[in-house]
mmCIF file of C-alpha atoms and ligand atoms in Angstrom:
data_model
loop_
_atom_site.group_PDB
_atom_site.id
_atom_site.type_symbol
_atom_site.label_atom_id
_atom_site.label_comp_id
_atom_site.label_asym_id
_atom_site.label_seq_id
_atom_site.Cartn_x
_atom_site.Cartn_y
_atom_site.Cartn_z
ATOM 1 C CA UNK A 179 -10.758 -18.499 15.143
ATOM 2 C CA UNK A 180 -10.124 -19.147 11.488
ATOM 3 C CA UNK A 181 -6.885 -19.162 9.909
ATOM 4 C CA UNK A 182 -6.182 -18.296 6.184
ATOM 5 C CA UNK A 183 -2.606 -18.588 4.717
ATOM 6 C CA UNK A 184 -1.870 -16.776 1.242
ATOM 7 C CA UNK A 185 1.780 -17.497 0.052
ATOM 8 C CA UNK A 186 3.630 -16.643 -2.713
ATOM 9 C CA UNK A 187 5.090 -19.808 -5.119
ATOM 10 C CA UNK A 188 8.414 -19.386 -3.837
ATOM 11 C CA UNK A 189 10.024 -23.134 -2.524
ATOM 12 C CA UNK A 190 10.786 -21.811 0.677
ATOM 13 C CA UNK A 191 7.530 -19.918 0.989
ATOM 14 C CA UNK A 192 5.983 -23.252 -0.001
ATOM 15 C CA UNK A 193 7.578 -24.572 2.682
ATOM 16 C CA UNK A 194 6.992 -22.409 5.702
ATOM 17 C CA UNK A 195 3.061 -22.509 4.246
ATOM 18 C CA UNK A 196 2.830 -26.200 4.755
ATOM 19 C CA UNK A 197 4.683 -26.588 8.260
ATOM 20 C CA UNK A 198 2.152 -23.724 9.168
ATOM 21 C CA UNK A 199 -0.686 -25.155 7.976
ATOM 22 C CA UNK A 200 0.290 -28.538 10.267
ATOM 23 C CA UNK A 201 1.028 -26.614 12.929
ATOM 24 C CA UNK A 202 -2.547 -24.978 13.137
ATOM 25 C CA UNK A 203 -4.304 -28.012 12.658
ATOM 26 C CA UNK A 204 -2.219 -29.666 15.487
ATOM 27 C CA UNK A 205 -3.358 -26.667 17.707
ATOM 28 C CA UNK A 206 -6.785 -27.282 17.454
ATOM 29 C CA UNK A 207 -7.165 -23.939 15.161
ATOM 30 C CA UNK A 208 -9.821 -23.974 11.666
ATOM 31 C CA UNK A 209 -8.053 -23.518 8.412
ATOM 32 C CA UNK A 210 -10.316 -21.483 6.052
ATOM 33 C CA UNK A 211 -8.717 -19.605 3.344
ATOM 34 C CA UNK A 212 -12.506 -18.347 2.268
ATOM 35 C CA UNK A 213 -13.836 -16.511 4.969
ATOM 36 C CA UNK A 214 -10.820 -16.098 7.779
ATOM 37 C CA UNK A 215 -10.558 -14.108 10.893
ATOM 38 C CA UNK A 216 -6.631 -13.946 10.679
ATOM 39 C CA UNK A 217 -5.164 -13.749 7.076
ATOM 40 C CA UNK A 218 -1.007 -14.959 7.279
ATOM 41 C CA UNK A 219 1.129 -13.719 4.212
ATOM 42 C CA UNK A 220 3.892 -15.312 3.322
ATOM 43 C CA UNK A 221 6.238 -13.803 1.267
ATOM 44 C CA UNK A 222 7.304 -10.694 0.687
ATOM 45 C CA UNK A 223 5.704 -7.164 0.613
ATOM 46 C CA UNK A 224 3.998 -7.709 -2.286
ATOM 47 C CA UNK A 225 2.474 -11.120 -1.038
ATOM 48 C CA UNK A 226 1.095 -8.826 1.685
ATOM 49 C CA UNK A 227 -0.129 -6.265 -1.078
ATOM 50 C CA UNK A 228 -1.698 -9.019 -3.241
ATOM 51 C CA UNK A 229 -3.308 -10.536 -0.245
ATOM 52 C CA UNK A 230 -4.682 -7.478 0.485
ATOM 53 C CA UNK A 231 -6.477 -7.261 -2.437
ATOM 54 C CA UNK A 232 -7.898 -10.535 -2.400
ATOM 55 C CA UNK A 233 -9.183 -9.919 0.572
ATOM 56 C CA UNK A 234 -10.639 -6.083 -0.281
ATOM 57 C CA UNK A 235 -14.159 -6.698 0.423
ATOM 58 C CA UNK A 236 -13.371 -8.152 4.098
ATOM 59 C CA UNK A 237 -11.469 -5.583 5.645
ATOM 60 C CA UNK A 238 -13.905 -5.348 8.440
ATOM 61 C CA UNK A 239 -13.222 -8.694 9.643
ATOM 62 C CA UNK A 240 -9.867 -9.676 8.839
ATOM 63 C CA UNK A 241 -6.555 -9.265 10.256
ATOM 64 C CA UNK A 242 -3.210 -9.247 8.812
ATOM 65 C CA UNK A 243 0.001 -11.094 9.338
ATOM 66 C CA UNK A 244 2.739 -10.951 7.520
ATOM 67 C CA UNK A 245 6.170 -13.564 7.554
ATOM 68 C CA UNK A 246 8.921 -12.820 4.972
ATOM 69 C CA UNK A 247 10.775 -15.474 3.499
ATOM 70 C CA UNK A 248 13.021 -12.746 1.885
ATOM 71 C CA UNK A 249 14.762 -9.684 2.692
ATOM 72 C CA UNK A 250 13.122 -7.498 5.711
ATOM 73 C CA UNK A 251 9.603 -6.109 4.950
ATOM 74 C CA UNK A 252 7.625 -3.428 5.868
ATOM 75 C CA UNK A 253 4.139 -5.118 6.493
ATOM 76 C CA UNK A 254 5.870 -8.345 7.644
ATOM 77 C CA UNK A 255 7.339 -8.581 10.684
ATOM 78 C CA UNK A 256 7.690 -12.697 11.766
ATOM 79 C CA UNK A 257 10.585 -14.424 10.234
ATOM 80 C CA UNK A 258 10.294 -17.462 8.783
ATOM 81 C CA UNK A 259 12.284 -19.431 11.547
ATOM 82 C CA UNK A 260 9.088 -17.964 13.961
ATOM 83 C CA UNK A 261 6.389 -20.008 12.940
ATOM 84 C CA UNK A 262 6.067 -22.008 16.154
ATOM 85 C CA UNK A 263 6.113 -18.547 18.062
ATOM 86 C CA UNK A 264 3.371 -17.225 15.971
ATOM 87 C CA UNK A 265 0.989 -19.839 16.129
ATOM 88 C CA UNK A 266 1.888 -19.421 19.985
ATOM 89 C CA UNK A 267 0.119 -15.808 19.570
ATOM 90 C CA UNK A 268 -2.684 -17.480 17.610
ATOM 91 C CA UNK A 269 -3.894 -19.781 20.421
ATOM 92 C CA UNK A 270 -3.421 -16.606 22.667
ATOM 93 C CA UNK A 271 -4.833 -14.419 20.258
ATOM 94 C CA UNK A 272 -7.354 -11.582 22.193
ATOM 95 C CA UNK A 273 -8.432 -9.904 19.282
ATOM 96 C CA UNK A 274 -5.371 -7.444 19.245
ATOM 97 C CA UNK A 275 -4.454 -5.452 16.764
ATOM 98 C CA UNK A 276 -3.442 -1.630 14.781
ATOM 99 C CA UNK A 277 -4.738 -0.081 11.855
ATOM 100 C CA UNK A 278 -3.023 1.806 9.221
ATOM 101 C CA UNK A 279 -5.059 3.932 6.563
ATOM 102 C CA UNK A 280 -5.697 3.480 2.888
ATOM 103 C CA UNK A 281 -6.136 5.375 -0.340
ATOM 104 C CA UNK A 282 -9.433 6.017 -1.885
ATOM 105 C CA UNK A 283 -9.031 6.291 -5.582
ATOM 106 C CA UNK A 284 -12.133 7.591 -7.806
ATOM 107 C CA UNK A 285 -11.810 7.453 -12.016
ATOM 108 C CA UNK A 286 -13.454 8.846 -13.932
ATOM 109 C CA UNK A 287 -13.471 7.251 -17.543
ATOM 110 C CA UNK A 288 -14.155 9.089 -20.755
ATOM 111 C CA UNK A 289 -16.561 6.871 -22.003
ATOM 112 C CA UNK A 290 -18.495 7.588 -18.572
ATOM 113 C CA UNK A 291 -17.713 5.034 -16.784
ATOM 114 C CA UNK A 292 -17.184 5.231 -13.006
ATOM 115 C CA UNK A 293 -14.410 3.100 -10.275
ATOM 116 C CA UNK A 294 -13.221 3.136 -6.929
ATOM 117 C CA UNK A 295 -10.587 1.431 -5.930
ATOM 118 C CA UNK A 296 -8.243 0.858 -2.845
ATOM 119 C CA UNK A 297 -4.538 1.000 -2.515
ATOM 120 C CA UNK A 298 -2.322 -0.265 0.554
ATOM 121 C CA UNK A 299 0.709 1.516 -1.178
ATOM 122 C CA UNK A 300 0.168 4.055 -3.688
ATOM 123 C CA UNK A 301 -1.698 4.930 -7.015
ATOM 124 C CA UNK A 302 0.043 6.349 -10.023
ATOM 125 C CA UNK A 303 -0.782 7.762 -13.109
ATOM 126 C CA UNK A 304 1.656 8.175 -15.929
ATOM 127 C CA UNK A 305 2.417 9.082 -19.257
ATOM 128 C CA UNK A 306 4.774 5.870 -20.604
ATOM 129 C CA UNK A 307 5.214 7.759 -24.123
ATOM 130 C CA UNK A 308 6.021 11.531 -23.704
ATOM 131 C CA UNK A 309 5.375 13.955 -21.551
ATOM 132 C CA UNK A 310 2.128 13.651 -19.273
ATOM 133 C CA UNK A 311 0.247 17.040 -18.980
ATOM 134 C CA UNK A 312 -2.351 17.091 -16.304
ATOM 135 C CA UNK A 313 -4.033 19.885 -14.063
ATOM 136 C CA UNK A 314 -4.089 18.859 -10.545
ATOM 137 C CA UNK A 315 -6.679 20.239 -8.119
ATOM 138 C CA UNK A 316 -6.704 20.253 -4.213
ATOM 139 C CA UNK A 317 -9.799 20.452 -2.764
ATOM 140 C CA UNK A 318 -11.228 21.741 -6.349
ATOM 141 C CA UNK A 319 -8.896 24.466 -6.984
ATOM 142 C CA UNK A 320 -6.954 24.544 -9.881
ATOM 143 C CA UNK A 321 -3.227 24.548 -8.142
ATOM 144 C CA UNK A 322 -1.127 23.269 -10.912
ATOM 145 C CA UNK A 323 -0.426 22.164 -14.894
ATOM 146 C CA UNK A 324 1.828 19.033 -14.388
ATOM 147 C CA UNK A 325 4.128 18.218 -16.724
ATOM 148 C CA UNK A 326 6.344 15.613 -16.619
ATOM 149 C CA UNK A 327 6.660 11.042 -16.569
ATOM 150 C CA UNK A 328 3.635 11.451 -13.904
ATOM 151 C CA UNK A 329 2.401 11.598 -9.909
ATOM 152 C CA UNK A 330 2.525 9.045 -7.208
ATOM 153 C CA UNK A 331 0.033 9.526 -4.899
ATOM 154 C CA UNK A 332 0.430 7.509 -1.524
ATOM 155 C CA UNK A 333 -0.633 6.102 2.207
ATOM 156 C CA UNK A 334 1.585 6.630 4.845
ATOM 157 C CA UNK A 335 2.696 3.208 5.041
ATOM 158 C CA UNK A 336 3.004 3.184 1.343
ATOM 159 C CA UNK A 337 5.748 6.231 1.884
ATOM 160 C CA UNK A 338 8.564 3.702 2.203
ATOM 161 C CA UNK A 339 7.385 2.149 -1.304
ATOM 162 C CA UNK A 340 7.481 4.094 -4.613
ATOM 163 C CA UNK A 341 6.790 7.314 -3.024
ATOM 164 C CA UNK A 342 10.455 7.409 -1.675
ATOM 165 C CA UNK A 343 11.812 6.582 -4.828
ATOM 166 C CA UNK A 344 10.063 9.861 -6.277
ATOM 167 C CA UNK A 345 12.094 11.996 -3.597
ATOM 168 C CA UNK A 346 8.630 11.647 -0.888
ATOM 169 C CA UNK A 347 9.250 11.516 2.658
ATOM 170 C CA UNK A 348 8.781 8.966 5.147
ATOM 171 C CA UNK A 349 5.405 9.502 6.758
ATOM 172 C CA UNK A 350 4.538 8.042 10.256
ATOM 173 C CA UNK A 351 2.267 5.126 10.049
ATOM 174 C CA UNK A 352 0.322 6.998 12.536
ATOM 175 C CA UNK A 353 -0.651 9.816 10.950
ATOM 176 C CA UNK A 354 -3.523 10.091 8.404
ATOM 177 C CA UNK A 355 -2.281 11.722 5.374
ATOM 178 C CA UNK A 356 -2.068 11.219 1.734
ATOM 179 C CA UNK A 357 1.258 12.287 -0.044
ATOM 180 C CA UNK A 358 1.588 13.121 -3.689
ATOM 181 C CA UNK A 359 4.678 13.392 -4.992
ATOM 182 C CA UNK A 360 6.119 14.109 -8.843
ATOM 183 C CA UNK A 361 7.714 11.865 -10.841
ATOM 184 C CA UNK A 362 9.709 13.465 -13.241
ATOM 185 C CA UNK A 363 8.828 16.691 -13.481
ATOM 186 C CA UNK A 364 9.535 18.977 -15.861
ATOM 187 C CA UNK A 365 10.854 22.889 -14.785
ATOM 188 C CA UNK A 366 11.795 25.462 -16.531
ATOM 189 C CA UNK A 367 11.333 29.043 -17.184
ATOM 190 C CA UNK A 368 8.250 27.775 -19.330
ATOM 191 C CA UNK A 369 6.745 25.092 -17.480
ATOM 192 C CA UNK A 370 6.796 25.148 -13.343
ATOM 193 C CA UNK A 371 5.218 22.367 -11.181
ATOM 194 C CA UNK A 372 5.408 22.503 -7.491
ATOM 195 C CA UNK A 373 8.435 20.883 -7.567
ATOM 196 C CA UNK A 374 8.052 18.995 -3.671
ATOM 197 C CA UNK A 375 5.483 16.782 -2.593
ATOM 198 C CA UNK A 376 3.139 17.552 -1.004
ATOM 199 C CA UNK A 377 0.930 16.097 2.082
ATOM 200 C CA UNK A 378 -2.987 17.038 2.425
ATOM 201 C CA UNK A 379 -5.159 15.582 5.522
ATOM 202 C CA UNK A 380 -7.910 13.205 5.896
ATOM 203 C CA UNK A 381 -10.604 16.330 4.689
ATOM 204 C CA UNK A 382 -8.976 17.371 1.504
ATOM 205 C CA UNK A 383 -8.603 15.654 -1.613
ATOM 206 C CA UNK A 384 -6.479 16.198 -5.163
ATOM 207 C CA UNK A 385 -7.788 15.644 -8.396
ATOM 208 C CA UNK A 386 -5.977 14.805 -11.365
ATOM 209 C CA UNK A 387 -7.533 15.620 -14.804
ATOM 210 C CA UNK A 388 -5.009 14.608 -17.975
ATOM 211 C CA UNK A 389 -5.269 17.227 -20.629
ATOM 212 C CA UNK A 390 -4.714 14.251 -23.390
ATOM 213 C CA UNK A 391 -6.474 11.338 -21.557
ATOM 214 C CA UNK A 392 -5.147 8.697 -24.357
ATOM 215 C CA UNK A 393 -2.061 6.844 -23.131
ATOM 216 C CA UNK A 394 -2.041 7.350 -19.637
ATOM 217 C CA UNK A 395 -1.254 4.476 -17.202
ATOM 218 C CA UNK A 396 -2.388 3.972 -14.089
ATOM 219 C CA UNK A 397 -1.763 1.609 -10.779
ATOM 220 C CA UNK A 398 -2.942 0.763 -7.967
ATOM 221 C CA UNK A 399 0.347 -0.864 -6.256
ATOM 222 C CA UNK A 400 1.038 -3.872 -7.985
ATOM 223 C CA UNK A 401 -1.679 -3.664 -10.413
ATOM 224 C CA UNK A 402 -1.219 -1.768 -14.068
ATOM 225 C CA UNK A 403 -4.524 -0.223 -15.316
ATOM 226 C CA UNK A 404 -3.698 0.677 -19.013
ATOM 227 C CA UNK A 405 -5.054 1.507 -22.180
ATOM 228 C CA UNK A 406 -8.728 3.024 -20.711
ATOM 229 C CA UNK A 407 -8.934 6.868 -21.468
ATOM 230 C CA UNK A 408 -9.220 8.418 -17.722
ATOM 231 C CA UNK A 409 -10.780 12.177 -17.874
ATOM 232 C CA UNK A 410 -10.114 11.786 -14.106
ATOM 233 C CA UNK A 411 -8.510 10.459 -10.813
ATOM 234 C CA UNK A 412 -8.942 11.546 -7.132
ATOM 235 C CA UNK A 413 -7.415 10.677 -4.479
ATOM 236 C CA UNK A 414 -8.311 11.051 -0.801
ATOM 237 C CA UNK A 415 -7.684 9.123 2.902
ATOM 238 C CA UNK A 416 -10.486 6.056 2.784
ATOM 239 C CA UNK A 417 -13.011 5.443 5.267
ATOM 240 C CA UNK A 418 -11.531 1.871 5.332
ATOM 241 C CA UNK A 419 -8.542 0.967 7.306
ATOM 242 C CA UNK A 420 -6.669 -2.213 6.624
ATOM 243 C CA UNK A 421 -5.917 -3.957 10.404
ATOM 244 C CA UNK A 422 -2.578 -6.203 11.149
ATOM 245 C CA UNK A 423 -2.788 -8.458 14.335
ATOM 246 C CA UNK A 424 -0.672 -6.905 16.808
ATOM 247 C CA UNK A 425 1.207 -9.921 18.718
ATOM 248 C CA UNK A 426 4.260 -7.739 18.984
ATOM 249 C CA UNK A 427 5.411 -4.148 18.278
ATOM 250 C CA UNK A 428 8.129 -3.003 15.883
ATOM 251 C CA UNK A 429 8.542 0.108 16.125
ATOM 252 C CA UNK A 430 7.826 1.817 12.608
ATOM 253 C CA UNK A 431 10.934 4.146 12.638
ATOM 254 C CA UNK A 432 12.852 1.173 13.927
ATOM 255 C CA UNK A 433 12.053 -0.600 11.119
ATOM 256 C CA UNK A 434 12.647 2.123 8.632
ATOM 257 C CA UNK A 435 16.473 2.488 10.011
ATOM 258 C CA UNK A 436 17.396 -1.519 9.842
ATOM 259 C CA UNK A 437 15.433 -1.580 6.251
ATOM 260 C CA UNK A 438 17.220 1.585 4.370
ATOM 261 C CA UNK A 439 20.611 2.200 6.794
ATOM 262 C CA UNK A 440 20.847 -1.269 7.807
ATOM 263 C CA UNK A 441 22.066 -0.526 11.458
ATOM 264 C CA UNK A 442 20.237 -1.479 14.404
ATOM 265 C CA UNK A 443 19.404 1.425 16.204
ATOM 266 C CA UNK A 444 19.468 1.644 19.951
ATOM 267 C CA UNK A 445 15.760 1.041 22.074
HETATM 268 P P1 NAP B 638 8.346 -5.256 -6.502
HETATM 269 O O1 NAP B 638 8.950 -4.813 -7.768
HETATM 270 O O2 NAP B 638 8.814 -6.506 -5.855
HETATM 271 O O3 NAP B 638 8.413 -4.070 -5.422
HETATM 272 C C1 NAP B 638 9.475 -3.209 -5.372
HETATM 273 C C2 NAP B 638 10.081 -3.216 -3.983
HETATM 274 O O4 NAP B 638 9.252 -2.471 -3.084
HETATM 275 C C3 NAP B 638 10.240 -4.605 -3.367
HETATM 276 O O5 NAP B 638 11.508 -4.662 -2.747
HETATM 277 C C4 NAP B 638 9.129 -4.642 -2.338
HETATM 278 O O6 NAP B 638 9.397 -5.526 -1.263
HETATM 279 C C5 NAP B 638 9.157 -3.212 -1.865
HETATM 280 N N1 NAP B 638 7.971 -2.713 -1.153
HETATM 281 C C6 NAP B 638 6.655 -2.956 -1.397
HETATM 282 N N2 NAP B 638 5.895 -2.283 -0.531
HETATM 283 C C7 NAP B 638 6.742 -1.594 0.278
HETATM 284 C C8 NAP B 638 6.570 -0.703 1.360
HETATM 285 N N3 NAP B 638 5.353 -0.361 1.773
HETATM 286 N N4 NAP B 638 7.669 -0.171 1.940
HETATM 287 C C9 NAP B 638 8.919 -0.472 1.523
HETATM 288 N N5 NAP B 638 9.146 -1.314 0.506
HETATM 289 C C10 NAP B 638 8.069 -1.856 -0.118
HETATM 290 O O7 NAP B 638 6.771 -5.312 -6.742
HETATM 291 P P2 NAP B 638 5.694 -5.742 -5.664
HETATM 292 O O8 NAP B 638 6.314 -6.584 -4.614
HETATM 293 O O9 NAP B 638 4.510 -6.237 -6.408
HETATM 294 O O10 NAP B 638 5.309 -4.349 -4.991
HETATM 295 C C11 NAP B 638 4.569 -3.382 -5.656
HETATM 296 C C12 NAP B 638 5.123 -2.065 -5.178
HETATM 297 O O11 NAP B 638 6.362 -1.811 -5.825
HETATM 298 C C13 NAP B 638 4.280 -0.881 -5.542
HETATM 299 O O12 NAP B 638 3.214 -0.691 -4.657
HETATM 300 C C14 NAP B 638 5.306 0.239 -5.488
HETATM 301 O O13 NAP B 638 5.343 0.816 -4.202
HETATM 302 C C15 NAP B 638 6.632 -0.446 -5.718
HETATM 303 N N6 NAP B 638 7.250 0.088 -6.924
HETATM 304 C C16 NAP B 638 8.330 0.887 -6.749
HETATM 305 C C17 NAP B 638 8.932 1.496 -7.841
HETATM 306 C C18 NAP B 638 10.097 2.398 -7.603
HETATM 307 O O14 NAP B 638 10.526 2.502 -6.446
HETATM 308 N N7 NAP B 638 10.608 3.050 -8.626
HETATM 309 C C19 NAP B 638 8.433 1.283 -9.122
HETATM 310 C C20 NAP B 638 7.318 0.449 -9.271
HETATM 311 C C21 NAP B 638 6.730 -0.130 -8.145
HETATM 312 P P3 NAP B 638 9.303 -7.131 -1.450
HETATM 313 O O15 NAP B 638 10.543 -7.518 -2.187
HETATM 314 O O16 NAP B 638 9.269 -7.638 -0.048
HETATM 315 O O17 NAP B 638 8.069 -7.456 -2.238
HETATM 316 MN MN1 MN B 639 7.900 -7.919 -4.505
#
C-alpha cells in the first residue's frame, strides 16, 4: 500500500508530517505522494479540501484521511497525538472505507466556453458589487428571479461549511442531496425569492443563469473563479464520490454537536 501525506505549512503540521513520514517507513509501508492508495491530510478542513483537489482526477483509487492539528474538523477525525495509532490501522488496513457525495458544477461561459468542475463543500456564485439578479431553474423550469449578494449551492457534507452560515440545514452525510440556499436575499413587496433553501435529489438539477453575467464571482470551496462572464451554472449530485478510509466511526451527528454546541453528547 502506498502512502501520500499532504500538509499544510503550519510548524506543528510540519511536525506531525515528518514523525509520520518516519513512522511509515519504519513499518515497512511505500511513501508516494504521486500516485497513493491512502492520501493523509494534515491540517485543517481546508488541507482536506485542497488535497482533494489535488487529487481530483484519482478519486477512484484513493482514500482519505484526515488529522487536524487545529480546532476539531469535519473531514478529520485523528488527532495529532494519534499518529502511532493510525499507522497501526495502516499496517491493518483491509481496504475499508465510506463515501460521501460531491457536487457536479457545469459553466457555461459567454464567450462559449465550457467547464466542469467538482466541489467537496459548496459552489457559489455572487454578485461582489450590487445586487446579483439571476433566474434559477430546477429541472428546467423557470422557478425564480433571484435577487440578492448570491446562492450557495452545497453537498451534504459541505452543509456544516458555508451553507450553514447562509441559514442551510445540516444534511446527513448519508443522504444524497444537493442544497441551495440564498445568500442575502432581497424581499419585498417588489421582489420575492423563495426565501428557504431548498434540497433537490440525486435526479434533479438547478440552473443558474445571471441576467448581467459581468461581475459575478464564483467558487468552488476554497477556490475564487472571478472576472469570466458566466451565462450559466448548474449544479447537480456527481457520479463521483470522494472515499475516506474508515479505521474508526464518528458518528456524523456526534460530531456536529461537539463541533457547534461543544458538549459531548451521550452514545
Ligand atoms: P477558511 O476560511 O479557513 O474556512 C472557514 C471555516 O470553515 C474554517 O473554520 C474551516 O475549518 C471550516 N470548514 C471547512 N469545511 C467545513 C465543513 N465541511 N464543515 C464545517 N466546517 C468547515 O477557508 P478554507 O479552510 O479554505 O475552507 C474553505 C471553506 O470555507 C469553503 O468551502 C466554505 O465552506 C467556507 N467559507 C465559509 C464562509 C462563511 O461561512 N461565511 C465564507 C467563505 C468560505 P478549518 O479551520 O479546519 O479549515
Ligand atoms: Mn481553513
Amino acid at each position: 500500500m502506498k502512502v501520500g501525506i499532504f500538509s499544510n505549512s503550519g510548524q506543528a503540521s510540519t511536525q506531525v508530517s515528518n514523525a509520520l513520514r518516519s513512522k511509515i517507513k519504519a513499518v515497512g509501508l511505500k511513501l508516494d505522494d504521486d500516485r497513493p492508495d491512502i492520501v493523509i491530510t494534515v491540517g485543517g478542513d481546508g488541507t482536506l479540501l485542497s488535497a482533494f483537489h489535488h487529487y481530483e482526477s484519482q478519486l477512484d483509487s484513493v482514500r482519505f484521511v484526515g488529522i487536524h492539528t487545529g480546532h476539531l474538523g469535519f473531514y478529520t477525525d485523528w488527532r495529532d497525538y494519534e499518529v502511532d495509532q493510525l499507522v497501526d490501522s495502516l499496517v491493518h488496513d483491509n481496504g475499508q472505507s465510506v463515501s460521501y457525495p460531491l457536487l457536479d458544477i457545469q459553466i457555461d461561459y459567454t464567450n462559449g466556453v465550457h467547464e466542469q468542475l467538482l466541489a467537496l463543500n459548496e459552489s457559489t456564485i455572487k454578485k461582489v458589487t450590487g445586487t446579483m439578479l439571476a433566474n434559477v431553474y430546477i429541472k428546467d423550469q423557470l422557478f425564480e428571479l433571484f435577487r440578492g449578494d448570491g446562492l450557495c449551492v452545497s453537498t451534504p457534507t459541505g452543509s456544516t461549511a458555508y451553507n450553514k452560515s447562509t441559514g442551510g440545514a445540516v444534511i446527513s452525510s448519508e443522504l444524497d442531496v444537493v442544497q441551495v440556499s440564498e445568500i442575502a436575499s432581497i424581499n419585498n413587496r417588489v421582489f420575492r425569492t423563495l426565501g428557504s433553501p431548498i434540497i433537490i435529489s440525486p435526479n434533479e438539477s438547478v440552473r443558474v443563469e445571471p441576467v448581467h453575467s459581468k461581475e459575478n464571482l464564483m467558487t468552488c470551496d476554497q477556490k475564487v473563479i472571478g472576472n469570466r462572464a458566466i451565462r450559466s451554472m448548474s449544479f447537480k449530485i456527481a457520479t463521483q464520490r470522494i472515499a475516506f478510509a474508515q479505521y474508526r466511526h464518528t458518528q456524523f451527528w456526534k460530531r456536529v454537536s461537539e463541533s457547534f454546541i461543544g458538549v459531548k453528547p451521550l452514545d
